[in-house]
Amino acid sequence: MAPGSAHPAFSLGGLTIIGGAVGYVKKGSKASLGAGLVCGSLLIGSGILISGERQFEGHSLATATSALMSLGMGHRFIKTGKVM
């Protein structure tokens, strides 16, 4: 078991879900809410995998989810110049 290495995935997953909810409350963005829930859930799922016997799969899922979020936010930044 590797609870220490799962901690960042759980933390980032929770923060991502909260961020999606904040985006929905502040701007009414259903896309933010949906993306936050999906990406946050995937990150929490990766933390569960890392905590168990499937560490490689968990780290791979966390990496892919983080890369997808980075691409999406990077694309928006290039297009609009806005971070959030």
PDB file of C-alpha atoms in Angstrom:
ATOM      1  CA  MET A   1       0.000   0.000   0.000  1.00  0.00           C
ATOM      2  CA  ALA A   2       1.135   3.511  -0.778  1.00  0.00           C
ATOM      3  CA  PRO A   3      -1.170   5.943   1.013  1.00  0.00           C
ATOM      4  CA  GLY A   4       1.413   8.728   0.825  1.00  0.00           C
ATOM      5  CA  SER A   5       1.542   8.664  -2.957  1.00  0.00           C
ATOM      6  CA  ALA A   6      -2.263   8.500  -3.180  1.00  0.00           C
ATOM      7  CA  HIS A   7      -2.706  11.653  -1.095  1.00  0.00           C
ATOM      8  CA  PRO A   8      -2.020  14.127  -3.971  1.00  0.00           C
ATOM      9  CA  ALA A   9      -4.561  12.366  -6.180  1.00  0.00           C
ATOM     10  CA  PHE A  10      -7.240  12.544  -3.478  1.00  0.00           C
ATOM     11  CA  SER A  11      -6.429  16.198  -2.724  1.00  0.00           C
ATOM     12  CA  LEU A  12      -6.381  17.313  -6.355  1.00  0.00           C
ATOM     13  CA  GLY A  13      -9.573  15.374  -7.039  1.00  0.00           C
ATOM     14  CA  GLY A  14     -11.383  17.115  -4.212  1.00  0.00           C
ATOM     15  CA  LEU A  15     -10.082  20.524  -5.231  1.00  0.00           C
ATOM     16  CA  THR A  16     -11.105  19.907  -8.837  1.00  0.00           C
ATOM     17  CA  ILE A  17     -14.660  19.030  -7.817  1.00  0.00           C
ATOM     18  CA  ILE A  18     -14.830  22.121  -5.597  1.00  0.00           C
ATOM     19  CA  GLY A  19     -13.442  24.271  -8.423  1.00  0.00           C
ATOM     20  CA  GLY A  20     -16.092  23.006 -10.825  1.00  0.00           C
ATOM     21  CA  ALA A  21     -18.814  23.780  -8.292  1.00  0.00           C
ATOM     22  CA  VAL A  22     -17.412  27.281  -7.721  1.00  0.00           C
ATOM     23  CA  GLY A  23     -17.349  27.900 -11.482  1.00  0.00           C
ATOM     24  CA  TYR A  24     -20.988  26.887 -11.668  1.00  0.00           C
ATOM     25  CA  VAL A  25     -22.048  29.060  -8.728  1.00  0.00           C
ATOM     26  CA  LYS A  26     -20.106  32.153  -9.843  1.00  0.00           C
ATOM     27  CA  LYS A  27     -20.687  32.025 -13.606  1.00  0.00           C
ATOM     28  CA  GLY A  28     -23.469  29.474 -14.073  1.00  0.00           C
ATOM     29  CA  SER A  29     -21.087  27.304 -16.089  1.00  0.00           C
ATOM     30  CA  LYS A  30     -22.491  23.813 -16.501  1.00  0.00           C
ATOM     31  CA  ALA A  31     -19.323  22.875 -18.404  1.00  0.00           C
ATOM     32  CA  SER A  32     -17.198  23.753 -15.363  1.00  0.00           C
ATOM     33  CA  LEU A  33     -19.440  21.710 -13.107  1.00  0.00           C
ATOM     34  CA  GLY A  34     -19.401  18.708 -15.430  1.00  0.00           C
ATOM     35  CA  ALA A  35     -15.676  18.813 -16.108  1.00  0.00           C
ATOM     36  CA  GLY A  36     -14.936  19.312 -12.420  1.00  0.00           C
ATOM     37  CA  LEU A  37     -17.060  16.338 -11.433  1.00  0.00           C
ATOM     38  CA  VAL A  38     -15.679  14.052 -14.139  1.00  0.00           C
ATOM     39  CA  CYS A  39     -12.008  14.978 -13.735  1.00  0.00           C
ATOM     40  CA  GLY A  40     -12.241  15.125  -9.946  1.00  0.00           C
ATOM     41  CA  SER A  41     -13.885  11.710  -9.834  1.00  0.00           C
ATOM     42  CA  LEU A  42     -11.201  10.250 -12.094  1.00  0.00           C
ATOM     43  CA  LEU A  43      -8.484  11.651  -9.821  1.00  0.00           C
ATOM     44  CA  ILE A  44     -10.166  10.275  -6.701  1.00  0.00           C
ATOM     45  CA  GLY A  45     -10.512   6.938  -8.504  1.00  0.00           C
ATOM     46  CA  SER A  46      -6.818   7.001  -9.293  1.00  0.00           C
ATOM     47  CA  GLY A  47      -6.103   7.596  -5.593  1.00  0.00           C
ATOM     48  CA  ILE A  48      -8.154   4.525  -4.743  1.00  0.00           C
ATOM     49  CA  LEU A  49      -6.195   2.467  -7.278  1.00  0.00           C
ATOM     50  CA  ILE A  50      -2.880   3.777  -5.936  1.00  0.00           C
ATOM     51  CA  SER A  51      -3.914   2.913  -2.373  1.00  0.00           C
ATOM     52  CA  GLY A  52      -4.704  -0.629  -3.421  1.00  0.00           C
ATOM     53  CA  GLU A  53      -2.750  -3.140  -5.423  1.00  0.00           C
ATOM     54  CA  ARG A  54      -2.994  -1.318  -8.765  1.00  0.00           C
ATOM     55  CA  GLN A  55      -0.472   1.477  -8.307  1.00  0.00           C
ATOM     56  CA  PHE A  56       0.695   1.610 -11.924  1.00  0.00           C
ATOM     57  CA  GLU A  57      -2.855   1.923 -13.247  1.00  0.00           C
ATOM     58  CA  GLY A  58      -3.665   4.580 -10.651  1.00  0.00           C
ATOM     59  CA  HIS A  59      -0.621   6.678 -11.506  1.00  0.00           C
ATOM     60  CA  SER A  60      -1.358   6.283 -15.224  1.00  0.00           C
ATOM     61  CA  LEU A  61      -4.958   7.433 -14.733  1.00  0.00           C
ATOM     62  CA  ALA A  62      -3.862  10.420 -12.630  1.00  0.00           C
ATOM     63  CA  THR A  63      -1.261  11.393 -15.238  1.00  0.00           C
ATOM     64  CA  ALA A  64      -3.723  11.133 -18.126  1.00  0.00           C
ATOM     65  CA  THR A  65      -6.399  13.109 -16.256  1.00  0.00           C
ATOM     66  CA  SER A  66      -3.928  15.830 -15.271  1.00  0.00           C
ATOM     67  CA  ALA A  67      -2.637  16.038 -18.848  1.00  0.00           C
ATOM     68  CA  LEU A  68      -6.197  16.359 -20.175  1.00  0.00           C
ATOM     69  CA  MET A  69      -6.937  19.153 -17.703  1.00  0.00           C
ATOM     70  CA  SER A  70      -3.676  20.920 -18.599  1.00  0.00           C
ATOM     71  CA  LEU A  71      -4.444  20.743 -22.318  1.00  0.00           C
ATOM     72  CA  GLY A  72      -7.942  22.111 -21.771  1.00  0.00           C
ATOM     73  CA  MET A  73      -6.778  24.983 -19.575  1.00  0.00           C
ATOM     74  CA  GLY A  74      -3.814  25.713 -21.850  1.00  0.00           C
ATOM     75  CA  HIS A  75      -6.068  25.878 -24.888  1.00  0.00           C
ATOM     76  CA  ARG A  76      -8.393  28.298 -23.103  1.00  0.00           C
ATOM     77  CA  PHE A  77      -5.472  30.457 -21.988  1.00  0.00           C
ATOM     78  CA  ILE A  78      -4.066  30.678 -25.510  1.00  0.00           C
ATOM     79  CA  LYS A  79      -7.512  31.453 -26.931  1.00  0.00           C
ATOM     80  CA  THR A  80      -8.684  34.031 -24.370  1.00  0.00           C
ATOM     81  CA  GLY A  81      -5.656  34.979 -22.279  1.00  0.00           C
ATOM     82  CA  LYS A  82      -7.626  34.101 -19.136  1.00  0.00           C
ATOM     83  CA  VAL A  83      -6.375  31.635 -16.551  1.00  0.00           C
ATOM     84  CA  MET A  84      -9.816  31.086 -15.058  1.00  0.00           C
TER      85      MET A  84
END
